[in-house]
Short mmCIF file of C-alpha atoms in Angstrom, two decimals:
data_model
loop_
_atom_site.label_atom_id
_atom_site.label_comp_id
_atom_site.label_asym_id
_atom_site.label_seq_id
_atom_site.Cartn_x
_atom_site.Cartn_y
_atom_site.Cartn_z
CA UNK M 1 -89.08 26.10 95.79
CA UNK M 2 -92.62 26.57 97.01
CA UNK M 3 -92.69 30.11 95.61
CA UNK M 4 -90.99 29.21 92.37
CA UNK M 5 -93.80 27.28 90.74
CA UNK M 6 -96.67 29.74 91.34
CA UNK M 7 -94.49 32.59 90.07
CA UNK M 8 -93.60 30.59 86.98
CA UNK M 9 -97.26 29.88 86.30
CA UNK M 10 -98.22 33.54 86.58
CA UNK M 11 -95.35 34.59 84.30
CA UNK M 12 -96.43 31.97 81.77
CA UNK M 13 -99.91 33.48 81.88
CA UNK M 14 -98.39 36.88 81.21
CA UNK M 15 -96.53 35.56 78.16
CA UNK M 16 -99.65 33.74 76.94
CA UNK M 17 -101.77 36.88 77.30
CA UNK M 18 -99.19 38.85 75.32
CA UNK M 19 -99.20 36.19 72.60
CA UNK M 20 -103.00 36.47 72.38
CA UNK M 21 -102.81 40.24 71.96
CA UNK M 22 -100.07 40.11 69.32
CA UNK M 23 -101.85 37.21 67.61
CA UNK M 24 -105.15 39.09 67.38
CA UNK M 25 -103.35 42.15 66.05
CA UNK M 26 -101.59 40.13 63.35
CA UNK M 27 -104.81 38.33 62.42
CA UNK M 28 -106.16 41.67 61.24
CA UNK M 29 -103.84 42.05 58.28
CA UNK M 30 -103.48 39.63 55.34
CA UNK M 31 -99.69 39.33 55.32
CA UNK M 32 -99.39 38.33 58.97
CA UNK M 33 -102.72 36.61 59.64
CA UNK M 34 -101.42 33.04 59.56
CA UNK M 35 -98.55 33.87 61.83
CA UNK M 36 -100.94 35.61 64.21
CA UNK M 37 -103.12 32.52 64.42
CA UNK M 38 -100.06 30.41 65.15
CA UNK M 39 -98.88 32.75 67.91
CA UNK M 40 -102.31 32.65 69.55
CA UNK M 41 -102.24 28.84 69.42
CA UNK M 42 -98.82 28.81 71.10
CA UNK M 43 -100.21 31.12 73.78
CA UNK M 44 -103.09 28.72 74.36
CA UNK M 45 -100.78 25.73 74.70
CA UNK M 46 -98.63 27.62 77.18
CA UNK M 47 -101.67 28.65 79.22
CA UNK M 48 -103.01 25.07 79.37
CA UNK M 49 -99.66 23.58 80.40
CA UNK M 50 -99.20 26.25 83.07
CA UNK M 51 -102.68 25.55 84.45
CA UNK M 52 -101.95 21.82 84.70
CA UNK M 53 -99.11 22.74 87.08
CA UNK M 54 -101.40 24.70 89.43
CA UNK M 55 -101.27 23.39 92.97
CA UNK M 56 -105.02 22.93 93.22
CA UNK M 57 -105.03 20.52 90.29
CA UNK M 58 -104.88 17.17 92.04
CA UNK M 59 -105.91 14.54 89.51
CA UNK M 60 -104.35 14.45 86.10
CA UNK M 61 -105.38 11.22 84.41
CA UNK M 62 -108.95 12.13 83.54
CA UNK M 63 -107.99 15.69 82.61
CA UNK M 64 -105.38 14.47 80.15
CA UNK M 65 -107.89 12.02 78.70
CA UNK M 66 -110.39 14.86 78.32
CA UNK M 67 -107.83 17.07 76.61
CA UNK M 68 -106.87 14.23 74.26
CA UNK M 69 -110.46 13.39 73.35
CA UNK M 70 -111.29 17.05 72.73
CA UNK M 71 -108.17 17.58 70.60
CA UNK M 72 -108.94 14.52 68.51
CA UNK M 73 -112.55 15.51 67.85
CA UNK M 74 -111.54 19.09 67.11
CA UNK M 75 -108.77 18.08 64.71
CA UNK M 76 -110.96 15.63 62.81
CA UNK M 77 -113.82 18.12 62.57
CA UNK M 78 -111.47 20.84 61.31
CA UNK M 79 -110.14 18.49 58.60
CA UNK M 80 -113.52 17.19 57.49
CA UNK M 81 -115.47 20.43 57.26
CA UNK M 82 -116.00 21.85 53.76
CA UNK M 83 -114.58 25.28 53.00
CA UNK M 84 -118.08 26.56 52.25
CA UNK M 85 -119.33 25.44 55.65
CA UNK M 86 -116.85 27.53 57.61
CA UNK M 87 -119.26 30.08 59.13
CA UNK M 88 -121.48 27.42 60.67
CA UNK M 89 -118.40 25.50 61.82
CA UNK M 90 -117.23 28.58 63.70
CA UNK M 91 -120.72 28.93 65.14
CA UNK M 92 -120.72 25.32 66.31
CA UNK M 93 -117.27 25.60 67.92
CA UNK M 94 -118.28 28.85 69.53
CA UNK M 95 -121.33 27.21 71.06
CA UNK M 96 -119.17 24.49 72.58
CA UNK M 97 -116.93 27.14 74.14
CA UNK M 98 -119.96 28.90 75.63
CA UNK M 99 -121.26 25.61 76.98
CA UNK M 100 -117.87 24.91 78.58
CA UNK M 101 -117.90 28.29 80.34
CA UNK M 102 -121.42 27.73 81.64
CA UNK M 103 -120.49 24.24 82.84
CA UNK M 104 -117.58 25.68 84.80
CA UNK M 105 -120.05 27.81 86.75
CA UNK M 106 -122.45 24.91 87.32
CA UNK M 107 -119.61 22.65 88.45
CA UNK M 108 -118.27 25.32 90.80
CA UNK M 109 -121.76 25.92 92.22
CA UNK M 110 -122.13 22.20 92.83
CA UNK M 111 -118.71 22.06 94.47
CA UNK M 112 -119.51 24.97 96.78
CA UNK M 113 -122.85 23.35 97.68
CA UNK M 114 -120.91 20.32 98.89
CA UNK M 115 -118.68 22.34 101.20
CA UNK M 116 -119.81 23.70 104.53
CA UNK M 117 -118.77 27.28 103.81
CA UNK M 118 -121.32 29.81 102.59
CA UNK M 119 -121.13 30.96 98.96
CA UNK M 120 -119.71 34.50 98.91
CA UNK M 121 -121.71 37.19 97.14
CA UNK M 122 -119.11 38.04 94.50
CA UNK M 123 -118.63 34.39 93.54
CA UNK M 124 -122.39 34.06 93.31
CA UNK M 125 -122.76 37.04 90.96
CA UNK M 126 -119.92 35.74 88.78
CA UNK M 127 -121.50 32.29 88.53
CA UNK M 128 -124.89 33.70 87.57
CA UNK M 129 -123.35 35.92 84.88
CA UNK M 130 -121.31 32.99 83.62
CA UNK M 131 -124.32 30.68 83.41
CA UNK M 132 -126.42 33.35 81.70
CA UNK M 133 -123.89 34.46 79.06
CA UNK M 134 -122.52 30.96 78.52
CA UNK M 135 -126.01 29.47 78.24
CA UNK M 136 -127.22 32.07 75.75
CA UNK M 137 -124.01 31.62 73.72
CA UNK M 138 -124.42 27.85 73.65
CA UNK M 139 -128.01 27.58 72.44
CA UNK M 140 -127.82 30.75 70.33
CA UNK M 141 -124.80 29.38 68.47
CA UNK M 142 -126.50 26.02 67.99
CA UNK M 143 -129.52 27.71 66.38
CA UNK M 144 -127.19 29.81 64.19
CA UNK M 145 -125.39 26.62 63.18
CA UNK M 146 -128.66 24.83 62.43
CA UNK M 147 -129.88 27.73 60.28
CA UNK M 148 -126.70 27.95 58.20
CA UNK M 149 -126.46 24.17 57.88
CA UNK M 150 -130.06 24.08 56.67
CA UNK M 151 -131.20 21.89 59.56
CA UNK M 152 -133.92 24.45 60.24
CA UNK M 153 -135.37 27.15 58.02
CA UNK M 154 -133.05 30.09 57.46
CA UNK M 155 -135.88 32.59 57.32
CA UNK M 156 -136.79 34.53 60.45
CA UNK M 157 -139.01 32.51 62.76
CA UNK M 158 -141.59 34.61 64.50
CA UNK M 159 -144.63 33.71 66.54
CA UNK M 160 -147.28 35.63 68.45
CA UNK M 161 -146.33 37.14 71.80
CA UNK M 162 -142.64 36.62 71.04
CA UNK M 163 -141.51 39.80 72.72
CA UNK M 164 -143.65 39.43 75.85
CA UNK M 165 -142.40 35.85 76.25
CA UNK M 166 -138.78 36.97 75.96
CA UNK M 167 -139.39 39.76 78.45
CA UNK M 168 -141.09 37.31 80.81
CA UNK M 169 -138.15 34.91 80.63
CA UNK M 170 -135.72 37.73 81.27
CA UNK M 171 -137.75 38.81 84.30
CA UNK M 172 -137.76 35.19 85.43
CA UNK M 173 -133.99 35.10 85.21
CA UNK M 174 -133.61 38.34 87.17
CA UNK M 175 -136.05 37.23 89.88
CA UNK M 176 -134.39 33.80 90.18
CA UNK M 177 -130.96 35.42 90.35
CA UNK M 178 -132.13 37.87 92.98
CA UNK M 179 -133.47 35.01 95.05
CA UNK M 180 -130.17 33.16 94.76
CA UNK M 181 -128.23 36.22 95.89
CA UNK M 182 -130.27 36.27 99.08
CA UNK M 183 -130.38 32.52 99.61
CA UNK M 184 -127.49 31.07 97.58
CA UNK M 185 -127.71 27.40 98.54
CA UNK M 186 -130.58 26.39 96.29
CA UNK M 187 -129.65 24.01 93.51
CA UNK M 188 -133.10 23.67 91.85
CA UNK M 189 -133.41 27.44 91.44
CA UNK M 190 -129.87 27.64 90.10
CA UNK M 191 -130.64 24.97 87.51
CA UNK M 192 -133.92 26.68 86.62
CA UNK M 193 -132.05 29.93 86.03
CA UNK M 194 -129.60 28.03 83.83
CA UNK M 195 -132.53 26.55 81.88
CA UNK M 196 -134.05 29.98 81.30
CA UNK M 197 -130.69 31.17 79.92
CA UNK M 198 -130.61 28.28 77.46
CA UNK M 199 -134.16 29.04 76.32
CA UNK M 200 -133.36 32.74 75.87
CA UNK M 201 -130.45 31.85 73.58
CA UNK M 202 -132.81 29.91 71.29
CA UNK M 203 -135.44 32.64 71.21
CA UNK M 204 -132.83 35.33 70.64
CA UNK M 205 -131.49 33.84 67.39
CA UNK M 206 -134.68 32.25 65.96
CA UNK M 207 -136.17 35.52 64.66
CA UNK M 208 -132.97 36.50 62.81
CA UNK M 209 -132.62 35.63 59.13
CA UNK M 210 -129.98 33.24 57.80
CA UNK M 211 -128.24 35.97 55.80
CA UNK M 212 -127.45 37.83 58.98
CA UNK M 213 -126.06 34.77 60.74
CA UNK M 214 -122.35 35.65 60.27
CA UNK M 215 -122.93 38.87 62.19
CA UNK M 216 -124.85 36.99 64.86
CA UNK M 217 -122.08 34.41 65.15
CA UNK M 218 -119.56 37.21 65.55
CA UNK M 219 -121.69 38.72 68.31
CA UNK M 220 -122.06 35.33 69.99
CA UNK M 221 -118.29 34.93 69.72
CA UNK M 222 -117.91 38.16 71.61
CA UNK M 223 -120.36 36.82 74.20
CA UNK M 224 -118.44 33.56 74.59
CA UNK M 225 -115.40 35.68 75.39
CA UNK M 226 -117.36 37.45 78.10
CA UNK M 227 -118.58 34.08 79.39
CA UNK M 228 -114.97 32.90 79.66
CA UNK M 229 -114.12 36.10 81.48
CA UNK M 230 -116.99 35.51 83.90
CA UNK M 231 -115.66 31.99 84.42
CA UNK M 232 -112.36 33.67 85.26
CA UNK M 233 -114.08 35.62 88.02
CA UNK M 234 -115.67 32.38 89.26
CA UNK M 235 -112.35 30.56 89.70
CA UNK M 236 -110.39 33.83 90.17
CA UNK M 237 -107.91 33.29 87.37
CA UNK M 238 -106.32 36.25 85.56
CA UNK M 239 -105.55 34.31 82.39
CA UNK M 240 -109.22 33.55 81.84
CA UNK M 241 -110.27 37.10 82.63
CA UNK M 242 -107.74 38.65 80.23
CA UNK M 243 -108.30 36.30 77.29
CA UNK M 244 -112.08 36.45 77.74
CA UNK M 245 -112.12 40.25 77.88
CA UNK M 246 -109.86 40.45 74.81
CA UNK M 247 -112.22 38.29 72.78
CA UNK M 248 -115.28 40.02 74.19
CA UNK M 249 -114.06 43.47 73.20
CA UNK M 250 -112.41 42.63 69.88
CA UNK M 251 -115.41 40.49 68.92
CA UNK M 252 -117.72 43.43 69.52
CA UNK M 253 -115.61 45.70 67.30
CA UNK M 254 -115.47 43.04 64.60
CA UNK M 255 -119.26 42.63 64.78
CA UNK M 256 -119.63 46.33 64.19
CA UNK M 257 -117.18 46.27 61.25
CA UNK M 258 -119.12 43.37 59.70
CA UNK M 259 -122.40 45.25 60.08
CA UNK M 260 -120.91 48.29 58.40
CA UNK M 261 -119.62 46.16 55.53
CA UNK M 262 -123.22 45.02 54.97
CA UNK M 263 -124.56 48.54 55.34
CA UNK M 264 -126.64 47.48 58.31
CA UNK M 265 -126.76 48.55 61.90
CA UNK M 266 -126.43 45.97 64.63
CA UNK M 267 -129.83 46.92 66.02
CA UNK M 268 -131.51 46.33 62.67
CA UNK M 269 -129.80 42.95 62.31
CA UNK M 270 -130.88 41.80 65.75
CA UNK M 271 -134.36 43.21 65.98
CA UNK M 272 -135.63 43.98 62.46
CA UNK M 273 -137.89 40.95 62.29
CA UNK M 274 -139.46 41.84 65.60
CA UNK M 275 -141.09 45.01 64.32
CA UNK M 276 -142.54 43.60 61.12
CA UNK M 277 -143.35 40.06 62.04
CA UNK M 278 -144.21 37.94 59.01
CA UNK M 279 -143.52 40.69 56.46
CA UNK M 280 -139.95 39.86 55.53
CA UNK M 281 -139.64 36.69 53.51
CA UNK M 282 -136.04 37.17 52.45
CA UNK M 283 -134.21 34.05 53.47
CA UNK M 284 -130.46 33.90 53.41
CA UNK H 1 -115.60 43.75 98.14
CA UNK H 2 -112.36 41.90 98.48
CA UNK H 3 -109.01 43.14 97.25
CA UNK H 4 -108.72 40.21 94.87
CA UNK H 5 -112.01 41.12 93.22
CA UNK H 6 -110.92 44.73 92.72
CA UNK H 7 -107.66 43.60 91.16
CA UNK H 8 -109.58 41.24 88.88
CA UNK H 9 -111.88 44.07 87.81
CA UNK H 10 -108.85 46.21 86.91
CA UNK H 11 -107.50 43.37 84.80
CA UNK H 12 -110.86 42.88 83.10
CA UNK H 13 -111.38 46.53 82.19
CA UNK H 14 -107.82 47.10 80.95
CA UNK H 15 -107.92 43.89 78.87
CA UNK H 16 -111.22 45.04 77.37
CA UNK H 17 -109.68 48.32 76.26
CA UNK H 18 -106.79 46.40 74.75
CA UNK H 19 -109.27 44.25 72.84
CA UNK H 20 -111.03 47.34 71.48
CA UNK H 21 -107.76 48.87 70.31
CA UNK H 22 -106.27 45.75 68.75
CA UNK H 23 -108.88 45.56 66.01
CA UNK H 24 -108.95 48.26 63.36
CA UNK H 25 -109.50 48.39 59.61
CA UNK H 26 -109.79 44.70 58.88
CA UNK H 27 -110.24 43.87 55.17
CA UNK H 28 -113.54 42.02 54.55
CA UNK H 29 -111.80 38.81 53.44
CA UNK H 30 -110.31 38.51 56.90
CA UNK H 31 -113.59 38.97 58.81
CA UNK H 32 -114.34 35.26 59.06
CA UNK H 33 -110.76 34.12 59.86
CA UNK H 34 -110.42 36.81 62.52
CA UNK H 35 -113.75 35.80 64.03
CA UNK H 36 -112.62 32.19 63.95
CA UNK H 37 -109.25 32.94 65.55
CA UNK H 38 -110.85 34.99 68.30
CA UNK H 39 -113.33 32.15 68.79
CA UNK H 40 -110.45 29.72 69.32
CA UNK H 41 -109.01 32.04 71.96
CA UNK H 42 -112.36 32.11 73.77
CA UNK H 43 -111.84 28.38 74.24
CA UNK H 44 -109.56 29.53 77.06
CA UNK H 45 -112.50 28.38 79.18
CA UNK H 46 -110.63 25.06 79.13
CA UNK H 47 -108.44 26.50 81.91
CA UNK H 48 -111.44 27.10 84.15
CA UNK H 49 -112.61 23.58 83.39
CA UNK H 50 -109.22 22.12 84.32
CA UNK H 51 -109.23 24.02 87.62
CA UNK H 52 -112.75 22.88 88.52
CA UNK H 53 -112.25 19.26 87.49
CA UNK H 54 -108.76 19.10 88.98
CA UNK H 55 -109.91 20.27 92.41
CA UNK H 56 -111.40 16.79 92.73
CA UNK H 57 -114.20 17.79 95.10
CA UNK H 58 -117.47 16.02 94.53
CA UNK H 59 -118.16 13.59 91.73
CA UNK H 60 -120.72 15.75 89.93
CA UNK H 61 -118.36 18.73 89.80
CA UNK H 62 -115.56 16.58 88.42
CA UNK H 63 -117.80 15.08 85.74
CA UNK H 64 -119.16 18.48 84.70
CA UNK H 65 -115.62 19.84 84.65
CA UNK H 66 -114.44 16.98 82.45
CA UNK H 67 -117.29 17.52 79.98
CA UNK H 68 -116.32 21.21 79.91
CA UNK H 69 -112.69 20.24 79.23
CA UNK H 70 -113.69 18.15 76.21
CA UNK H 71 -116.02 20.83 74.80
CA UNK H 72 -113.55 23.68 75.29
CA UNK H 73 -110.68 21.65 73.80
CA UNK H 74 -112.77 20.94 70.70
CA UNK H 75 -113.31 24.69 70.47
CA UNK H 76 -109.61 25.46 70.85
CA UNK H 77 -108.09 22.81 68.59
CA UNK H 78 -110.86 22.93 65.99
CA UNK H 79 -110.85 26.73 66.07
CA UNK H 80 -107.14 27.20 65.45
CA UNK H 81 -106.99 24.50 62.76
CA UNK H 82 -110.06 25.82 60.95
CA UNK H 83 -108.62 29.35 61.01
CA UNK H 84 -105.36 28.06 59.58
CA UNK H 85 -107.19 26.25 56.79
CA UNK H 86 -109.05 29.42 55.88
CA UNK H 87 -105.86 31.47 55.88
CA UNK H 88 -104.02 28.96 53.71
CA UNK H 89 -106.41 29.86 50.92
CA UNK H 90 -105.14 33.44 50.84
CA UNK H 91 -101.54 32.31 50.55
CA UNK H 92 -100.80 33.84 47.17
CA UNK H 93 -97.65 35.75 47.91
CA UNK H 94 -96.09 33.09 50.15
CA UNK H 95 -96.64 34.47 53.63
CA UNK H 96 -93.46 33.55 55.47
CA UNK H 97 -92.16 30.11 54.51
#
């Protein structure tokens, strides 16, 4: 009996992962797309139910409440959103997913801080990657959403010393991470590193024009997959690693296809406004 | 490095290759729905959130985990429903009753 449940959970994960793969495949062709989406949703439900049965999950009440609240908000939002607002809706949802992945790392860091055991190196690296990718995805998606929704100007936002500031932040992240790898138990530094990641997400998307936002959202979608995968390494869960890697890789290919459809290269989409600051006035 | 980590790396790399191969020649009308569907799948982070919150160690961790559960669930449920709404629009030739 004690072996039965864990085996069942792992097999459920295997089925769910297969459903994700078949679902993604079917989503790529018009005749089967709807069915593919449905299969992926079934896979997700299966994965969530299996996880609830994991032995380490001790308290259910609050988790079920959280799942219910999230489902309700998600369902209402999906009903209310206008058809024309779909790209920014996807961007918004994507940002929430990235935030969730980053929060998993922060929560796990906090949990490990509370225990007497030292934080192992591999867990530490996974958490830092998770916080970085998840953080950038969260704020980057929010800026993309705000641009498409017209909350902020859709034209590229540039300011003096933009590149040096970005480079400086990136260096700050690397230095902070390096420090944490040597001396892991330092919450303020960990939170500072998380803050830098959030800031980098904002600065990464600000200089990109509104017309290019769908490509950026696709790229951020790929990133949120990688963030989920990193979260999988944090809690050592194959389901998370597989699904995250699937989205990360397929999202990257899709981003490239979308660039090609616009006759642009990804590099020019991401960095064109850096080179000629202030010249381009073409808003989306 | 531990054995578990190596196994996890194998899984990650092989799943990545699968992801690369699954997508090919997508018609432009399906770009946004495909992106949206993949986005819903990335809400799989909800599983990590359940594991962290469910471990019930430390109040802050539980609260952060619960927030992550809500956010990821919005991503999942909203993502799949939004994708379905988009795909309903294409339903000209009655895709499977």
